[in-house]
PDB file of C-alpha atoms in Angstrom:
ATOM      1  CA  MET A 127      83.994  56.257 172.088  1.00  0.00           C
ATOM      2  CA  SER A 128      87.518  56.949 173.221  1.00  0.00           C
ATOM      3  CA  LEU A 129      88.683  55.944 176.681  1.00  0.00           C
ATOM      4  CA  ASN A 130      89.705  59.108 178.441  1.00  0.00           C
ATOM      5  CA  LEU A 131      90.536  58.456 182.073  1.00  0.00           C
ATOM      6  CA  LEU A 132      90.881  62.112 183.070  1.00  0.00           C
ATOM      7  CA  SER A 133      87.556  63.478 181.698  1.00  0.00           C
ATOM      8  CA  PRO A 134      84.868  64.035 184.219  1.00  0.00           C
ATOM      9  CA  ILE A 135      81.706  61.932 183.745  1.00  0.00           C
ATOM     10  CA  ARG A 136      78.446  63.906 183.331  1.00  0.00           C
ATOM     11  CA  ASN A 137      75.446  62.179 184.737  1.00  0.00           C
ATOM     12  CA  HIS A 138      71.754  62.498 183.877  1.00  0.00           C
ATOM     13  CA  ASP A 139      71.305  65.671 185.962  1.00  0.00           C
ATOM     14  CA  GLY A 140      74.132  67.391 184.146  1.00  0.00           C
ATOM     15  CA  ILE A 141      76.496  67.127 187.135  1.00  0.00           C
ATOM     16  CA  ASP A 142      80.135  66.182 186.645  1.00  0.00           C
ATOM     17  CA  THR A 143      81.032  63.214 188.655  1.00  0.00           C
ATOM     18  CA  PRO A 144      84.533  61.877 189.400  1.00  0.00           C
ATOM     19  CA  ASN A 145      86.484  60.642 186.383  1.00  0.00           C
ATOM     20  CA  ASN A 146      87.557  57.073 185.721  1.00  0.00           C
ATOM     21  CA  ALA A 147      91.047  57.759 187.002  1.00  0.00           C
ATOM     22  CA  SER A 148      89.652  58.755 190.388  1.00  0.00           C
ATOM     23  CA  ARG A 149      87.537  55.571 190.492  1.00  0.00           C
ATOM     24  CA  ILE A 150      90.448  53.368 189.634  1.00  0.00           C
ATOM     25  CA  TRP A 151      92.614  55.195 192.278  1.00  0.00           C
ATOM     26  CA  PHE A 152      89.822  54.550 194.866  1.00  0.00           C
ATOM     27  CA  LEU A 153      89.875  50.828 194.229  1.00  0.00           C
ATOM     28  CA  LEU A 154      93.637  50.569 194.256  1.00  0.00           C
ATOM     29  CA  VAL A 155      93.963  52.581 197.452  1.00  0.00           C
ATOM     30  CA  LEU A 156      91.446  50.389 199.209  1.00  0.00           C
ATOM     31  CA  ILE A 157      93.227  47.149 198.172  1.00  0.00           C
ATOM     32  CA  ILE A 158      96.706  48.558 199.034  1.00  0.00           C
ATOM     33  CA  SER A 159      95.508  49.942 202.347  1.00  0.00           C
ATOM     34  CA  LEU A 160      93.765  46.680 203.290  1.00  0.00           C
ATOM     35  CA  ILE A 161      96.858  44.573 202.447  1.00  0.00           C
ATOM     36  CA  LEU A 162      99.244  46.935 204.237  1.00  0.00           C
ATOM     37  CA  SER A 163      96.994  47.140 207.261  1.00  0.00           C
ATOM     38  CA  TRP A 164      96.591  43.359 207.459  1.00  0.00           C
ATOM     39  CA  ARG A 165     100.390  42.934 207.520  1.00  0.00           C
ATOM     40  CA  ILE A 166     100.989  45.651 210.108  1.00  0.00           C
ATOM     41  CA  SER A 167      98.249  44.540 212.470  1.00  0.00           C
ATOM     42  CA  LYS A 168      98.937  40.804 212.102  1.00  0.00           C
ATOM     43  CA  GLY A 169      95.192  40.081 211.411  1.00  0.00           C
ATOM     44  CA  ASP A 170      93.520  41.950 214.278  1.00  0.00           C
ATOM     45  CA  ILE A 171      90.253  42.899 212.635  1.00  0.00           C
ATOM     46  CA  VAL A 172      89.775  46.129 214.685  1.00  0.00           C
ATOM     47  CA  MET A 173      93.332  47.350 213.912  1.00  0.00           C
ATOM     48  CA  VAL A 174      92.970  46.412 210.264  1.00  0.00           C
ATOM     49  CA  SER A 175      89.820  48.518 209.912  1.00  0.00           C
ATOM     50  CA  ILE A 176      91.446  51.470 211.754  1.00  0.00           C
ATOM     51  CA  CYS A 177      94.650  51.303 209.770  1.00  0.00           C
ATOM     52  CA  THR A 178      92.786  50.867 206.485  1.00  0.00           C
ATOM     53  CA  PHE A 179      90.719  53.992 207.261  1.00  0.00           C
ATOM     54  CA  ILE A 180      93.773  56.058 208.136  1.00  0.00           C
ATOM     55  CA  PHE A 181      95.897  54.915 205.183  1.00  0.00           C
ATOM     56  CA  SER A 182      93.166  55.187 202.656  1.00  0.00           C
ATOM     57  CA  THR A 183      92.147  58.680 203.795  1.00  0.00           C
ATOM     58  CA  VAL A 184      95.712  59.955 203.317  1.00  0.00           C
ATOM     59  CA  LEU A 185      96.371  58.113 200.043  1.00  0.00           C
ATOM     60  CA  LEU A 186      93.065  59.159 198.541  1.00  0.00           C
ATOM     61  CA  ASN A 187      93.523  62.802 199.281  1.00  0.00           C
ATOM     62  CA  LEU A 188      97.035  62.889 197.880  1.00  0.00           C
ATOM     63  CA  GLY A 189      96.054  60.932 194.783  1.00  0.00           C
ATOM     64  CA  TRP A 190      93.047  63.048 194.037  1.00  0.00           C
ATOM     65  CA  LEU A 191      95.108  66.262 194.385  1.00  0.00           C
ATOM     66  CA  PHE A 192      97.369  64.918 191.574  1.00  0.00           C
ATOM     67  CA  ILE A 193      94.481  63.792 189.443  1.00  0.00           C
ATOM     68  CA  VAL A 194      92.504  67.047 189.654  1.00  0.00           C
ATOM     69  CA  ARG A 195      95.111  69.277 187.988  1.00  0.00           C
ATOM     70  CA  PRO A 196      95.423  67.460 184.624  1.00  0.00           C
ATOM     71  CA  SER A 197      91.673  66.764 184.526  1.00  0.00           C
ATOM     72  CA  SER A 198      90.493  70.306 185.169  1.00  0.00           C
ATOM     73  CA  ASN A 199      90.585  71.407 181.475  1.00  0.00           C
ATOM     74  CA  LYS A 200      89.069  68.209 179.982  1.00  0.00           C
ATOM     75  CA  GLU A 201      85.773  68.124 178.286  1.00  0.00           C
ATOM     76  CA  PRO A 202      83.213  65.925 180.227  1.00  0.00           C
ATOM     77  CA  ILE A 203      82.112  62.633 178.828  1.00  0.00           C
ATOM     78  CA  PHE A 204      78.551  61.336 179.261  1.00  0.00           C
ATOM     79  CA  LEU A 205      77.527  58.497 181.543  1.00  0.00           C
ATOM     80  CA  SER A 206      75.765  56.742 178.752  1.00  0.00           C
ATOM     81  CA  GLN A 207      75.194  57.056 175.023  1.00  0.00           C
ATOM     82  CA  SER A 208      71.488  58.019 175.510  1.00  0.00           C
ATOM     83  CA  LEU A 209      72.520  61.066 177.540  1.00  0.00           C
ATOM     84  CA  GLN A 210      74.885  62.158 174.821  1.00  0.00           C
ATOM     85  CA  LYS A 211      72.053  61.852 172.152  1.00  0.00           C
ATOM     86  CA  THR A 212      69.623  63.935 174.168  1.00  0.00           C
ATOM     87  CA  LYS A 213      72.243  66.605 174.752  1.00  0.00           C
ATOM     88  CA  GLU A 214      72.997  66.791 170.997  1.00  0.00           C
ATOM     89  CA  GLU A 215      69.325  67.063 170.221  1.00  0.00           C
ATOM     90  CA  GLU A 216      68.835  70.107 172.474  1.00  0.00           C
TER      91      GLU A 216
END
């Protein structure tokens, strides 16, 4: 199985879910937003949560806009090998 970060992942219902690049971007944005918010707010928990929410919303939308374009023409990969086998049998 080749690792293709931009291919959508097809689940057991046949629905394409976000690709691995989007999932990695989500984790990176949360970590970066949390660190940046902590530094800006000097440890105030309420301000950290508000800033994290605002920063992550903006960064996630921008990142996903750039991820969608190259991934729009990719062939979906299956969530697990068993899903791929049942699809090939049909």
